[in-house]
Amino acid sequence: MKAFFKILTFAYNFKHLALLNVLLNILSVLFGLFSITLVIPILGILFGTQEKVLLAPQGELSIDWLKDFLSYKLTSLIESAGPSEALGWICLAIVIAFFLKNLFRYLAQFVLVPMRTGVTRNIRRALHTKLSSLSISYFSEKRKGDLMSRMTSDVAEVEISIMKTLGVIVHNPVNIIASIALLLSMNIKLTFIVLLLFPFAGFVIGIIGKSLKKKSLRGQAQIARILSFIEETISGLRIIKAFQAEKQIIQKFEEELHTHQKIMSSIMKRRDLASPMSEFLSTLVMVVIIWFGGNLIFDTQGNPNGSELSPQTFIGFIIIFSQILPPVKSLSQGYYSIQRGSASAERVLAVLNTEIEVKDNPNAIPLEQFKNKIQIKNGCFTYEEKPVLQNINLQIKKGETLALVGQSGGGKTSLANLIARFYDLKEGQILIDNIDIRDYVLGDLRKQMGIVTQDPILFHDSIFNNIALGIENPDPKKVQEAAKIANAHEFISQFEHGYEHNIGDGGHKLSGGQKQRISIARAVMKNPSILILDEATSALDSESEGLVQEALEKLMANRTSIVIAHRLSTIQKADEIVVLNKGQIVEHGCHQALLALKGNYFKLHQMQNRV
């Protein structure tokens, strides 16, 4: 239940609605019980056993005082208008009381609607904010489908199973407590039996509820697997078709669905047990009460000194007790719902409680301008306990271009990611203007950097918004200027809606070269001091590469650039070239100097020229 109470903290801003809900539920319960207690004098009138109270009750307000007051008023009504008319007035009072009961019950649920929807919104907002703040390494370990499942189906389950049940949790206990108080005023012995047997019923229901929560955790995890599988299928559909793997993929999906079906079948069997189980246990209590109460009436009839329990009071007791059964049944179902929702809540809270690895230091200082140089001193980095970079030492002066080359897996991209502080070094330092980058405000650090990757990351939006990403109130003229520098303005102008053209999911409406030039225009628009190019031309054809390379040269002018290169022809003009092999710097220098060494760089150069 810890997850349940933690989720309720999201409802703190709606506490005024919760208090209003409690008040309305109390009014609903009071009018409901009042309408039921009016049945007892009706039975007295019909049986001719209604006790006459000729004097108004004295003393303090209590349940007994209220009973005597109602009996006094009823006696006065019968004496003045006759039993038939008194019966009519009581029936009218019952109708009004039932109407008010249900009106207040509806209003109680009505005021909870903003709370339910607001809590769901707040949870999703908190999840999205958290996911946006987490380190890149977190997403390397998680499946996208699992995170999507937590954001969608798990939050929806919390709303359905927990927030929807809040009204039940408030209304039903109030109803049960008030009903038991009324039963105590009618007959203590019979009420004691009720109080004795209900905990046993609660124990049985609790056992079933715990098993339901475990199954629900498995069910939500399996939903996440299914969503991940769907996401991978859609992303890799071209490869699936090319390798004629449709049958294999369909079979795997069937297996995932079958597993989910088995889990959900087990959950539903346990959940559906809630209603008949609670009804059976309640009926068992009812039978015991009828047996015990009937014997009390026999004792009263056979022994003038026996317990005082009139038939109409006993029938009233049974009616009031029967009104406890629906809230008890509903409460047990609500308990099962909360157990099921708690499983989803735990999955949501697991994300929200994840520690952010890369974050601002408490005393972080602003970085207003990059002035001098970038240094890496004795830099070491490991990922999943495997060394990725070892003893890295290098320096990049402002305005220079540093190229990183080497075989795949050598640590080139990891080094660039460390400079952008997507990860933190395990040992050593990265300095900008002689200050460790971990001492700068993270937002200020990244404001100085622009990144162009091998696979352009574009969003399902207009070209304009993709270029102006992260900029508030962008100037359309500056967006066009950025596109011109990136050699993108010409093809953008050919679209019917120009810069407002929607590029589709991931930019699938554009060619590879067009996507890359939009990505470059975005970097130009940001106007960064430090530029990171991660194999920005390696996946392009010759014509597109020429246009993109020209755009990159314009972008790199007068900027500090870190270029990860696959094609050595693109970095020959770099001020310094660093050759990485198995996470270590094995060579560094300019193009001609490295060729003269006839080492790793020379071999890479020879291989590419041979190709």
Coordinates of C-alpha atoms in Angstrom, one line a residue:
M1 CA 0.0 0.0 0.0
K2 CA 3.0 2.3 0.1
A3 CA 2.7 2.9 -3.6
F4 CA -0.9 3.8 -3.1
F5 CA -0.2 6.5 -0.5
K6 CA 2.7 7.9 -2.6
I7 CA 0.5 8.3 -5.6
L8 CA -2.0 10.2 -3.3
T9 CA 0.7 12.9 -2.8
F10 CA -0.1 14.0 -6.3
A11 CA -3.6 14.9 -5.1
Y12 CA -2.3 17.4 -2.5
N13 CA -3.3 20.4 -4.6
F14 CA -6.8 19.1 -4.7
K15 CA -7.2 18.6 -0.9
H16 CA -10.1 21.1 -0.8
L17 CA -12.0 18.9 -3.3
A18 CA -11.2 15.9 -1.1
L19 CA -12.6 17.6 2.0
L20 CA -15.7 18.7 0.1
N21 CA -16.1 15.1 -1.1
V22 CA -16.0 13.8 2.5
L23 CA -18.6 16.3 3.6
L24 CA -21.0 15.4 0.7
N25 CA -20.5 11.7 1.4
I26 CA -21.4 12.2 5.0
L27 CA -24.6 14.0 4.0
S28 CA -25.4 11.3 1.5
V29 CA -24.9 8.6 4.2
L30 CA -27.0 10.5 6.8
F31 CA -29.9 10.9 4.4
G32 CA -29.6 7.3 3.4
L33 CA -29.8 6.0 6.9
F34 CA -32.6 8.4 7.8
S35 CA -34.7 7.1 4.9
I36 CA -34.1 3.5 6.1
T37 CA -34.9 4.2 9.7
L38 CA -38.3 5.5 8.6
V39 CA -39.2 2.0 7.5
I40 CA -39.4 0.9 11.2
P41 CA -42.3 3.1 12.1
I42 CA -44.1 2.1 8.9
L43 CA -43.8 -1.5 10.1
G44 CA -45.1 -0.4 13.5
I45 CA -48.1 1.2 11.9
L46 CA -48.9 -1.8 9.7
F47 CA -48.5 -4.3 12.5
G48 CA -50.3 -2.0 15.0
T49 CA -47.3 -2.2 17.4
Q50 CA -46.0 1.4 17.0
E51 CA -45.0 2.6 20.5
K52 CA -46.7 5.8 21.5
V53 CA -44.5 8.7 22.8
L54 CA -46.8 11.4 24.2
L55 CA -44.1 13.7 25.7
A56 CA -41.3 15.4 23.8
P57 CA -37.9 14.0 24.7
Q58 CA -35.6 15.8 27.1
G59 CA -31.8 15.8 27.4
E60 CA -28.8 16.1 25.0
L61 CA -28.7 15.3 21.3
S62 CA -28.0 11.6 20.7
I63 CA -29.3 8.7 18.6
D64 CA -31.7 7.7 21.4
W65 CA -33.0 11.3 21.6
L66 CA -33.5 11.3 17.8
K67 CA -35.4 8.0 18.0
D68 CA -37.7 9.3 20.8
F69 CA -38.2 12.6 18.9
L70 CA -39.2 10.9 15.7
S71 CA -41.5 8.6 17.7
Y72 CA -43.0 11.6 19.5
K73 CA -43.7 13.4 16.1
L74 CA -45.1 10.2 14.6
T75 CA -47.4 9.7 17.6
S76 CA -48.6 13.3 17.2
L77 CA -49.2 12.7 13.5
I78 CA -51.1 9.5 14.0
E79 CA -53.2 11.0 16.8
S80 CA -54.1 14.1 14.7
A81 CA -54.4 12.7 11.1
G82 CA -54.8 9.0 11.5
P83 CA -52.6 6.0 10.6
S84 CA -53.3 6.2 6.8
E85 CA -52.3 9.8 6.4
A86 CA -49.3 9.3 8.7
L87 CA -48.2 6.4 6.5
G88 CA -48.4 8.7 3.4
W89 CA -46.3 11.4 5.0
I90 CA -43.6 8.9 6.0
C91 CA -43.5 7.5 2.5
L92 CA -43.1 11.0 1.1
A93 CA -40.3 11.7 3.6
I94 CA -38.6 8.4 2.5
V95 CA -38.7 9.6 -1.2
I96 CA -37.3 13.0 -0.3
A97 CA -34.5 11.5 1.9
F98 CA -33.6 9.0 -0.9
F99 CA -33.5 11.8 -3.4
L100 CA -31.2 13.9 -1.2
K101 CA -29.0 10.8 -0.5
N102 CA -28.4 10.2 -4.2
L103 CA -28.1 13.9 -5.0
F104 CA -25.3 14.3 -2.5
R105 CA -23.7 11.0 -3.7
Y106 CA -23.6 12.3 -7.2
L107 CA -22.2 15.7 -6.1
A108 CA -19.5 13.8 -4.1
Q109 CA -18.4 12.0 -7.3
F110 CA -18.8 15.2 -9.3
V111 CA -16.3 17.2 -7.3
L112 CA -13.7 14.3 -7.5
V113 CA -13.6 14.5 -11.4
P114 CA -11.1 17.4 -11.5
M115 CA -9.0 15.6 -8.9
R116 CA -8.9 12.4 -10.8
T117 CA -8.0 13.9 -14.1
G118 CA -5.7 16.4 -12.5
V119 CA -3.7 13.7 -10.7
T120 CA -3.4 11.7 -13.9
R121 CA -2.1 14.8 -15.7
N122 CA 0.3 15.6 -12.8
I123 CA 1.7 12.0 -12.9
R124 CA 2.3 12.1 -16.6
R125 CA 3.8 15.5 -16.4
A126 CA 6.2 14.3 -13.6
L127 CA 7.1 11.2 -15.6
H128 CA 7.8 13.3 -18.8
T129 CA 9.9 15.8 -16.8
K130 CA 11.8 13.0 -15.1
L131 CA 12.5 11.2 -18.4
S132 CA 13.7 14.4 -19.9
S133 CA 16.1 14.9 -17.0
L134 CA 17.5 11.4 -16.8
S135 CA 21.0 10.6 -18.1
I136 CA 21.4 9.0 -21.6
S137 CA 22.7 5.9 -19.9
Y138 CA 19.3 5.2 -18.4
F139 CA 17.7 4.9 -21.8
S140 CA 20.5 2.6 -23.0
E141 CA 19.3 0.1 -20.4
K142 CA 15.6 0.4 -20.9
R143 CA 13.3 -0.6 -23.7
K144 CA 11.4 2.3 -25.3
G145 CA 8.2 0.2 -25.2
D146 CA 8.5 -0.3 -21.5
L147 CA 8.8 3.4 -20.8
M148 CA 5.9 4.1 -23.1
S149 CA 3.8 1.5 -21.3
R150 CA 4.6 3.2 -17.9
M151 CA 3.6 6.6 -19.3
T152 CA 0.4 5.4 -20.9
S153 CA -1.1 2.1 -19.7
D154 CA 0.3 2.2 -16.2
V155 CA -0.8 5.7 -15.6
A156 CA -4.2 4.8 -17.0
E157 CA -4.4 1.8 -14.7
V158 CA -3.6 4.1 -11.8
E159 CA -6.4 6.4 -12.8
I160 CA -8.9 3.6 -13.3
S161 CA -8.0 1.4 -10.3
I162 CA -6.9 4.0 -7.7
M163 CA -8.3 7.4 -8.5
K164 CA -11.7 6.1 -9.5
T165 CA -11.8 4.1 -6.3
L166 CA -11.2 7.1 -4.1
G167 CA -15.0 7.9 -3.9
V168 CA -15.7 4.4 -2.9
I169 CA -12.9 4.5 -0.2
V170 CA -14.4 7.6 1.3
H171 CA -18.2 6.9 1.0
N172 CA -18.3 3.3 2.0
P173 CA -16.4 3.5 5.3
V174 CA -18.5 6.5 6.3
N175 CA -21.6 4.5 5.4
I176 CA -20.5 1.4 7.3
I177 CA -19.4 3.3 10.4
A178 CA -22.7 5.3 10.5
S179 CA -24.7 2.1 9.9
I180 CA -22.9 0.2 12.7
A181 CA -23.5 3.1 15.1
L182 CA -27.2 3.0 14.3
L183 CA -27.2 -0.8 14.7
L184 CA -25.6 -0.5 18.1
S185 CA -28.4 1.8 19.2
M186 CA -30.9 -0.9 18.1
N187 CA -29.3 -4.0 19.6
I188 CA -25.8 -4.4 21.0
K189 CA -25.7 -8.2 20.9
L190 CA -26.6 -8.5 17.2
T191 CA -24.1 -5.7 16.3
F192 CA -21.4 -7.5 18.3
I193 CA -21.9 -10.5 16.0
V194 CA -21.5 -8.3 13.0
L195 CA -18.2 -6.8 14.3
L196 CA -17.0 -10.2 15.2
L197 CA -17.5 -11.8 11.8
F198 CA -16.5 -9.0 9.5
P199 CA -12.8 -9.1 10.3
F200 CA -12.7 -12.7 9.2
A201 CA -14.3 -11.7 5.9
G202 CA -11.7 -9.0 5.6
F203 CA -8.8 -11.4 6.2
V204 CA -10.0 -13.7 3.4
I205 CA -10.4 -10.8 1.0
G206 CA -6.9 -9.5 1.9
I207 CA -5.3 -12.9 1.0
I208 CA -6.8 -12.8 -2.5
G209 CA -5.9 -9.1 -2.9
K210 CA -2.2 -9.8 -2.3
S211 CA -2.0 -12.5 -4.9
L212 CA -3.8 -10.1 -7.3
K213 CA -1.1 -7.4 -6.9
K214 CA 1.7 -9.9 -7.8
K215 CA -0.1 -11.0 -10.9
S216 CA -0.9 -7.4 -11.9
L217 CA 2.8 -6.5 -11.7
R218 CA 3.5 -9.4 -14.2
G219 CA 0.6 -8.3 -16.4
Q220 CA 1.9 -4.7 -16.7
A221 CA 5.4 -5.9 -17.4
Q222 CA 4.1 -8.1 -20.1
I223 CA 2.1 -5.2 -21.6
A224 CA 5.4 -3.3 -21.7
R225 CA 7.1 -6.2 -23.6
I226 CA 4.2 -6.2 -26.1
L227 CA 4.6 -2.4 -26.7
S228 CA 8.3 -2.8 -27.1
F229 CA 7.8 -5.5 -29.6
I230 CA 5.3 -3.4 -31.6
E231 CA 7.7 -0.5 -31.6
E232 CA 10.6 -2.6 -32.8
T233 CA 8.4 -4.2 -35.5
I234 CA 7.3 -0.8 -36.9
S235 CA 10.9 0.6 -36.7
G236 CA 12.4 -2.5 -38.4
L237 CA 9.6 -3.2 -40.9
R238 CA 11.8 -2.6 -44.0
I239 CA 14.3 -5.2 -42.7
I240 CA 11.6 -7.7 -41.7
K241 CA 10.1 -7.6 -45.2
A242 CA 13.5 -7.7 -46.9
F243 CA 14.4 -10.8 -45.0
Q244 CA 10.9 -12.3 -45.3
A245 CA 10.7 -12.6 -41.5
E246 CA 7.0 -11.8 -41.3
K247 CA 6.0 -15.3 -40.1
Q248 CA 8.8 -15.4 -37.5
I249 CA 7.8 -12.0 -36.1
I250 CA 4.1 -12.9 -36.1
Q251 CA 4.9 -16.1 -34.2
K252 CA 7.0 -14.2 -31.6
F253 CA 4.2 -11.7 -31.2
E254 CA 1.7 -14.5 -30.7
E255 CA 3.9 -16.0 -28.0
E256 CA 3.9 -12.6 -26.2
L257 CA 0.1 -12.3 -26.6
H258 CA -0.4 -15.8 -25.2
T259 CA 1.7 -15.0 -22.2
H260 CA -0.3 -11.9 -21.6
Q261 CA -3.5 -13.8 -22.0
K262 CA -2.5 -16.3 -19.4
I263 CA -1.6 -13.7 -16.9
M264 CA -4.7 -11.6 -17.5
S265 CA -6.9 -14.7 -17.2
S266 CA -5.4 -15.5 -13.8
I267 CA -6.0 -11.8 -12.7
M268 CA -9.6 -11.8 -13.9
K269 CA -10.3 -15.1 -12.1
R270 CA -9.1 -13.6 -8.9
R271 CA -10.7 -10.3 -9.5
D272 CA -14.1 -11.8 -10.4
L273 CA -13.9 -13.8 -7.1
A274 CA -14.2 -10.6 -5.2
S275 CA -17.9 -10.0 -5.7
P276 CA -19.2 -13.6 -5.0
M277 CA -16.8 -14.1 -2.2
S278 CA -17.8 -10.9 -0.4
E279 CA -21.4 -11.6 -1.1
F280 CA -21.2 -15.1 0.3
L281 CA -19.4 -14.0 3.4
S282 CA -21.9 -11.2 3.9
T283 CA -24.8 -13.6 3.5
L284 CA -23.1 -15.9 6.0
V285 CA -23.1 -13.1 8.5
M286 CA -26.7 -12.3 7.6
V287 CA -27.8 -15.9 8.3
V288 CA -26.1 -15.9 11.7
I289 CA -27.8 -12.6 12.6
I290 CA -31.3 -13.9 11.5
W291 CA -30.7 -17.1 13.6
F292 CA -29.5 -15.2 16.6
G293 CA -32.0 -12.4 16.3
G294 CA -34.9 -14.8 15.8
N295 CA -34.0 -16.5 19.1
L296 CA -33.9 -13.2 20.9
I297 CA -37.5 -12.5 19.7
F298 CA -38.5 -16.0 20.8
D299 CA -37.0 -15.2 24.2
T300 CA -38.9 -11.9 24.4
Q301 CA -42.2 -13.6 23.4
G302 CA -41.8 -16.5 25.9
N303 CA -40.3 -14.6 28.7
P304 CA -41.5 -11.2 29.8
N305 CA -38.1 -10.5 31.4
G306 CA -36.2 -11.5 28.3
S307 CA -34.3 -9.3 25.9
E308 CA -36.3 -6.5 24.3
L309 CA -36.3 -6.9 20.6
S310 CA -39.6 -6.2 18.8
P311 CA -40.2 -7.8 15.4
Q312 CA -40.3 -4.4 13.6
T313 CA -36.9 -3.4 15.2
F314 CA -35.4 -6.7 14.2
I315 CA -36.7 -6.3 10.6
G316 CA -35.3 -2.7 10.7
F317 CA -32.0 -4.1 11.9
I318 CA -32.0 -6.6 9.0
I319 CA -32.8 -3.9 6.5
I320 CA -30.0 -1.6 7.8
F321 CA -27.6 -4.5 7.9
S322 CA -28.5 -5.3 4.3
Q323 CA -27.6 -1.7 3.4
I324 CA -24.1 -2.4 4.8
L325 CA -23.6 -5.3 2.4
P326 CA -23.3 -3.3 -0.8
P327 CA -20.7 -0.9 0.6
V328 CA -18.8 -3.9 2.1
K329 CA -18.9 -5.6 -1.3
S330 CA -17.9 -2.4 -3.1
L331 CA -15.1 -1.8 -0.6
S332 CA -13.7 -5.3 -1.2
Q333 CA -13.8 -4.7 -5.0
G334 CA -12.2 -1.3 -4.4
Y335 CA -9.4 -3.1 -2.4
Y336 CA -8.8 -5.4 -5.3
S337 CA -8.7 -2.4 -7.6
I338 CA -6.2 -0.6 -5.4
Q339 CA -4.0 -3.8 -5.3
R340 CA -4.1 -4.0 -9.1
G341 CA -3.4 -0.2 -9.4
S342 CA -0.6 -0.4 -6.9
A343 CA 1.3 -2.7 -9.2
S344 CA 1.1 0.0 -11.9
A345 CA 1.9 2.7 -9.3
E346 CA 5.1 0.9 -8.3
R347 CA 6.2 0.8 -12.0
V348 CA 5.5 4.5 -12.3
L349 CA 7.3 5.4 -9.1
A350 CA 10.3 3.3 -10.1
V351 CA 10.9 5.8 -12.9
L352 CA 10.1 8.9 -10.7
N353 CA 12.5 7.6 -8.0
T354 CA 15.4 6.9 -10.4
E355 CA 18.4 9.0 -9.4
I356 CA 19.6 11.5 -12.0
E357 CA 23.3 10.7 -12.6
V358 CA 24.2 13.8 -14.5
K359 CA 22.9 16.9 -12.8
D360 CA 24.0 20.4 -11.6
N361 CA 26.3 20.6 -8.6
P362 CA 24.8 22.6 -5.7
N363 CA 27.3 25.4 -6.2
A364 CA 27.3 25.3 -10.0
I365 CA 28.5 28.5 -11.7
P366 CA 27.2 30.0 -14.9
L367 CA 29.1 29.6 -18.2
E368 CA 28.3 32.8 -20.1
Q369 CA 31.0 32.5 -22.8
F370 CA 33.6 30.0 -24.0
K371 CA 36.8 32.0 -24.1
N372 CA 40.0 29.9 -24.3
K373 CA 40.2 26.1 -24.5
I374 CA 38.9 22.6 -23.8
Q375 CA 41.1 20.2 -21.9
I376 CA 40.8 16.5 -21.0
K377 CA 43.1 15.4 -18.2
N378 CA 43.6 11.7 -17.4
G379 CA 40.1 10.9 -18.6
C380 CA 38.8 7.4 -17.9
F381 CA 35.3 6.2 -18.6
T382 CA 33.6 2.8 -18.1
Y383 CA 30.2 1.5 -19.1
E384 CA 28.7 -1.5 -17.4
E385 CA 32.1 -2.1 -15.7
K386 CA 33.8 -2.3 -19.1
P387 CA 36.5 0.3 -19.9
V388 CA 35.6 2.5 -22.8
L389 CA 38.2 5.3 -22.5
Q390 CA 41.5 5.1 -20.7
N391 CA 43.9 7.8 -19.7
I392 CA 42.8 10.4 -22.3
N393 CA 44.8 13.6 -22.4
L394 CA 44.2 16.3 -25.1
Q395 CA 43.6 20.0 -25.6
I396 CA 41.4 21.9 -28.1
K397 CA 42.0 25.7 -28.4
K398 CA 39.2 28.0 -29.2
G399 CA 38.6 28.2 -33.0
E400 CA 40.5 24.9 -33.7
T401 CA 39.1 21.7 -35.3
L402 CA 39.9 18.4 -33.6
A403 CA 39.1 15.2 -35.5
L404 CA 38.6 11.9 -33.8
V405 CA 39.2 8.8 -36.0
G406 CA 39.7 5.1 -35.5
Q407 CA 38.0 1.7 -35.8
S408 CA 34.4 1.3 -34.7
G409 CA 34.1 0.8 -30.9
G410 CA 37.3 2.8 -30.3
G411 CA 35.5 5.4 -28.0
K412 CA 35.1 8.3 -30.4
T413 CA 31.4 9.0 -29.8
S414 CA 31.8 8.3 -26.1
L415 CA 34.5 11.0 -25.9
A416 CA 32.2 13.5 -27.7
N417 CA 29.3 12.6 -25.4
L418 CA 31.5 13.2 -22.3
I419 CA 32.4 16.7 -23.6
A420 CA 28.7 17.5 -24.0
R421 CA 28.2 16.0 -20.5
F422 CA 25.7 13.3 -21.5
Y423 CA 27.9 11.2 -19.2
D424 CA 30.4 12.0 -16.5
L425 CA 34.0 10.7 -16.4
K426 CA 34.7 8.0 -13.8
E427 CA 38.2 9.4 -13.3
G428 CA 40.0 12.5 -14.5
Q429 CA 38.6 15.9 -15.6
I430 CA 37.2 17.7 -18.6
L431 CA 37.9 21.4 -18.3
I432 CA 36.5 24.4 -20.2
D433 CA 38.6 27.6 -19.6
N434 CA 40.4 25.7 -16.7
I435 CA 37.2 24.9 -14.8
D436 CA 35.7 21.4 -14.6
I437 CA 32.6 21.1 -16.7
R438 CA 30.8 19.5 -13.7
D439 CA 31.1 22.9 -11.9
Y440 CA 29.2 24.7 -14.6
V441 CA 25.4 25.0 -14.8
L442 CA 24.5 22.1 -17.1
G443 CA 22.1 24.2 -19.1
D444 CA 24.7 26.9 -19.7
L445 CA 27.3 24.2 -20.8
R446 CA 25.0 22.7 -23.4
K447 CA 23.9 26.2 -24.6
Q448 CA 27.5 26.6 -25.8
M449 CA 27.3 23.4 -27.9
G450 CA 25.7 22.3 -31.2
I451 CA 25.5 18.7 -32.3
V452 CA 25.0 17.1 -35.8
T453 CA 24.8 13.3 -35.7
Q454 CA 25.1 10.7 -38.4
D455 CA 21.3 9.9 -38.1
P456 CA 19.5 13.2 -37.9
I457 CA 17.0 13.4 -35.1
L458 CA 14.0 15.2 -36.4
F459 CA 10.5 15.6 -35.0
H460 CA 7.0 15.2 -36.4
D461 CA 6.5 18.9 -36.9
S462 CA 7.1 21.7 -39.4
I463 CA 10.6 22.4 -40.9
F464 CA 10.5 25.8 -39.2
N465 CA 9.9 24.3 -35.7
N466 CA 12.6 21.7 -36.3
I467 CA 15.2 24.3 -37.2
A468 CA 14.2 26.6 -34.4
L469 CA 14.1 23.8 -31.8
G470 CA 14.8 25.1 -28.3
I471 CA 14.6 28.8 -29.2
E472 CA 11.8 30.9 -27.8
N473 CA 10.1 33.2 -30.3
P474 CA 12.4 32.5 -33.2
D475 CA 12.8 35.1 -35.9
P476 CA 11.6 33.7 -39.3
K477 CA 14.4 35.7 -41.1
K478 CA 17.1 34.0 -39.0
V479 CA 15.5 30.6 -39.6
Q480 CA 15.8 31.3 -43.4
E481 CA 19.4 32.5 -43.0
A482 CA 20.3 29.3 -41.1
A483 CA 18.6 27.2 -43.9
K484 CA 20.6 29.1 -46.6
I485 CA 23.9 28.5 -44.8
A486 CA 22.9 24.8 -44.5
N487 CA 22.1 24.6 -48.3
A488 CA 18.5 23.8 -47.3
H489 CA 16.6 26.9 -48.4
E490 CA 16.3 25.8 -52.0
F491 CA 14.6 22.5 -51.4
I492 CA 12.5 23.9 -48.6
S493 CA 11.1 26.6 -50.9
Q494 CA 9.9 23.9 -53.3
F495 CA 7.4 22.5 -50.8
E496 CA 3.9 23.8 -51.1
H497 CA 3.9 25.2 -47.5
G498 CA 7.6 26.0 -47.5
Y499 CA 8.9 26.2 -43.9
E500 CA 5.6 25.1 -42.5
H501 CA 5.8 21.8 -44.4
N502 CA 5.3 18.9 -41.9
I503 CA 8.2 16.4 -42.4
G504 CA 6.4 13.4 -40.9
D505 CA 7.5 11.0 -38.2
G506 CA 11.3 11.2 -37.8
G507 CA 11.4 13.3 -41.1
H508 CA 10.4 10.3 -43.3
K509 CA 9.1 12.7 -45.9
L510 CA 12.6 14.0 -46.6
S511 CA 15.7 12.3 -48.2
G512 CA 18.8 11.6 -46.1
G513 CA 20.6 14.6 -47.4
Q514 CA 17.7 16.9 -46.8
K515 CA 17.3 15.6 -43.2
Q516 CA 21.0 16.2 -42.6
R517 CA 20.8 19.8 -43.9
I518 CA 17.8 20.5 -41.7
S519 CA 19.9 19.2 -38.8
I520 CA 22.8 21.5 -39.8
A521 CA 20.4 24.5 -40.1
R522 CA 19.3 23.7 -36.6
A523 CA 22.9 23.9 -35.3
V524 CA 23.5 27.1 -37.3
M525 CA 20.3 28.6 -35.7
K526 CA 21.7 27.8 -32.2
N527 CA 24.9 29.6 -33.1
P528 CA 27.1 27.5 -30.7
S529 CA 30.6 28.2 -29.7
I530 CA 31.5 24.5 -29.7
L531 CA 30.4 22.2 -32.5
I532 CA 30.3 18.4 -32.3
L533 CA 29.9 16.5 -35.6
D534 CA 29.4 12.8 -35.3
E535 CA 30.0 11.2 -38.7
A536 CA 27.6 13.7 -40.2
T537 CA 28.3 12.7 -43.8
S538 CA 29.0 9.0 -43.6
A539 CA 25.6 7.8 -44.6
L540 CA 25.1 10.1 -47.6
D541 CA 25.5 9.7 -51.4
S542 CA 28.2 11.7 -53.2
E543 CA 25.9 14.5 -54.3
S544 CA 24.2 14.9 -50.9
E545 CA 27.6 14.6 -49.2
G546 CA 29.0 17.5 -51.3
L547 CA 26.1 19.8 -50.3
V548 CA 26.3 18.7 -46.7
Q549 CA 30.1 19.0 -46.5
E550 CA 29.9 22.5 -47.9
A551 CA 27.2 23.4 -45.3
L552 CA 29.4 21.9 -42.6
E553 CA 32.4 24.0 -43.6
K554 CA 30.2 27.2 -43.4
L555 CA 29.0 26.0 -40.0
M556 CA 32.5 25.2 -38.7
A557 CA 33.9 28.6 -39.7
N558 CA 35.3 30.4 -36.6
R559 CA 34.0 27.7 -34.3
T560 CA 35.7 25.2 -32.0
S561 CA 34.8 21.9 -33.7
I562 CA 35.1 18.3 -32.6
V563 CA 34.6 16.1 -35.7
I564 CA 34.1 12.3 -35.5
A565 CA 35.0 11.1 -39.0
H566 CA 34.7 7.8 -40.8
R567 CA 35.9 9.2 -44.2
L568 CA 39.4 10.6 -43.6
S569 CA 39.0 12.9 -46.7
T570 CA 36.6 15.1 -44.7
I571 CA 39.1 15.9 -41.9
Q572 CA 42.4 16.4 -43.6
K573 CA 42.2 20.2 -42.9
A574 CA 41.7 19.6 -39.1
D575 CA 44.2 21.4 -36.8
E576 CA 44.7 18.1 -35.0
I577 CA 43.7 14.5 -35.6
V578 CA 43.4 12.1 -32.7
V579 CA 43.5 8.3 -33.5
L580 CA 41.7 6.2 -30.9
N581 CA 42.1 2.5 -30.6
K582 CA 40.4 0.4 -27.9
G583 CA 39.7 3.5 -25.8
Q584 CA 43.2 4.9 -25.9
I585 CA 44.9 7.7 -27.9
V586 CA 47.5 5.9 -30.0
E587 CA 48.4 8.8 -32.3
H588 CA 47.8 12.5 -32.7
G589 CA 49.0 15.3 -35.0
C590 CA 48.1 16.9 -38.3
H591 CA 47.2 14.9 -41.5
Q592 CA 50.7 15.0 -43.1
A593 CA 52.5 14.2 -39.8
L594 CA 50.3 11.2 -39.1
L595 CA 50.9 9.9 -42.6
A596 CA 54.6 10.2 -42.1
L597 CA 54.4 8.0 -39.0
K598 CA 53.0 5.2 -41.1
G599 CA 51.0 3.9 -38.1
N600 CA 47.3 3.4 -37.5
Y601 CA 46.2 6.5 -39.3
F602 CA 48.4 5.6 -42.3
K603 CA 46.7 2.2 -42.5
L604 CA 43.2 3.6 -42.3
H605 CA 44.2 6.1 -45.0
Q606 CA 45.6 3.4 -47.2
M607 CA 42.5 1.2 -46.8
Q608 CA 40.1 3.9 -47.8
N609 CA 42.2 5.0 -50.8
R610 CA 42.3 1.4 -51.9
V611 CA 38.5 1.2 -51.7

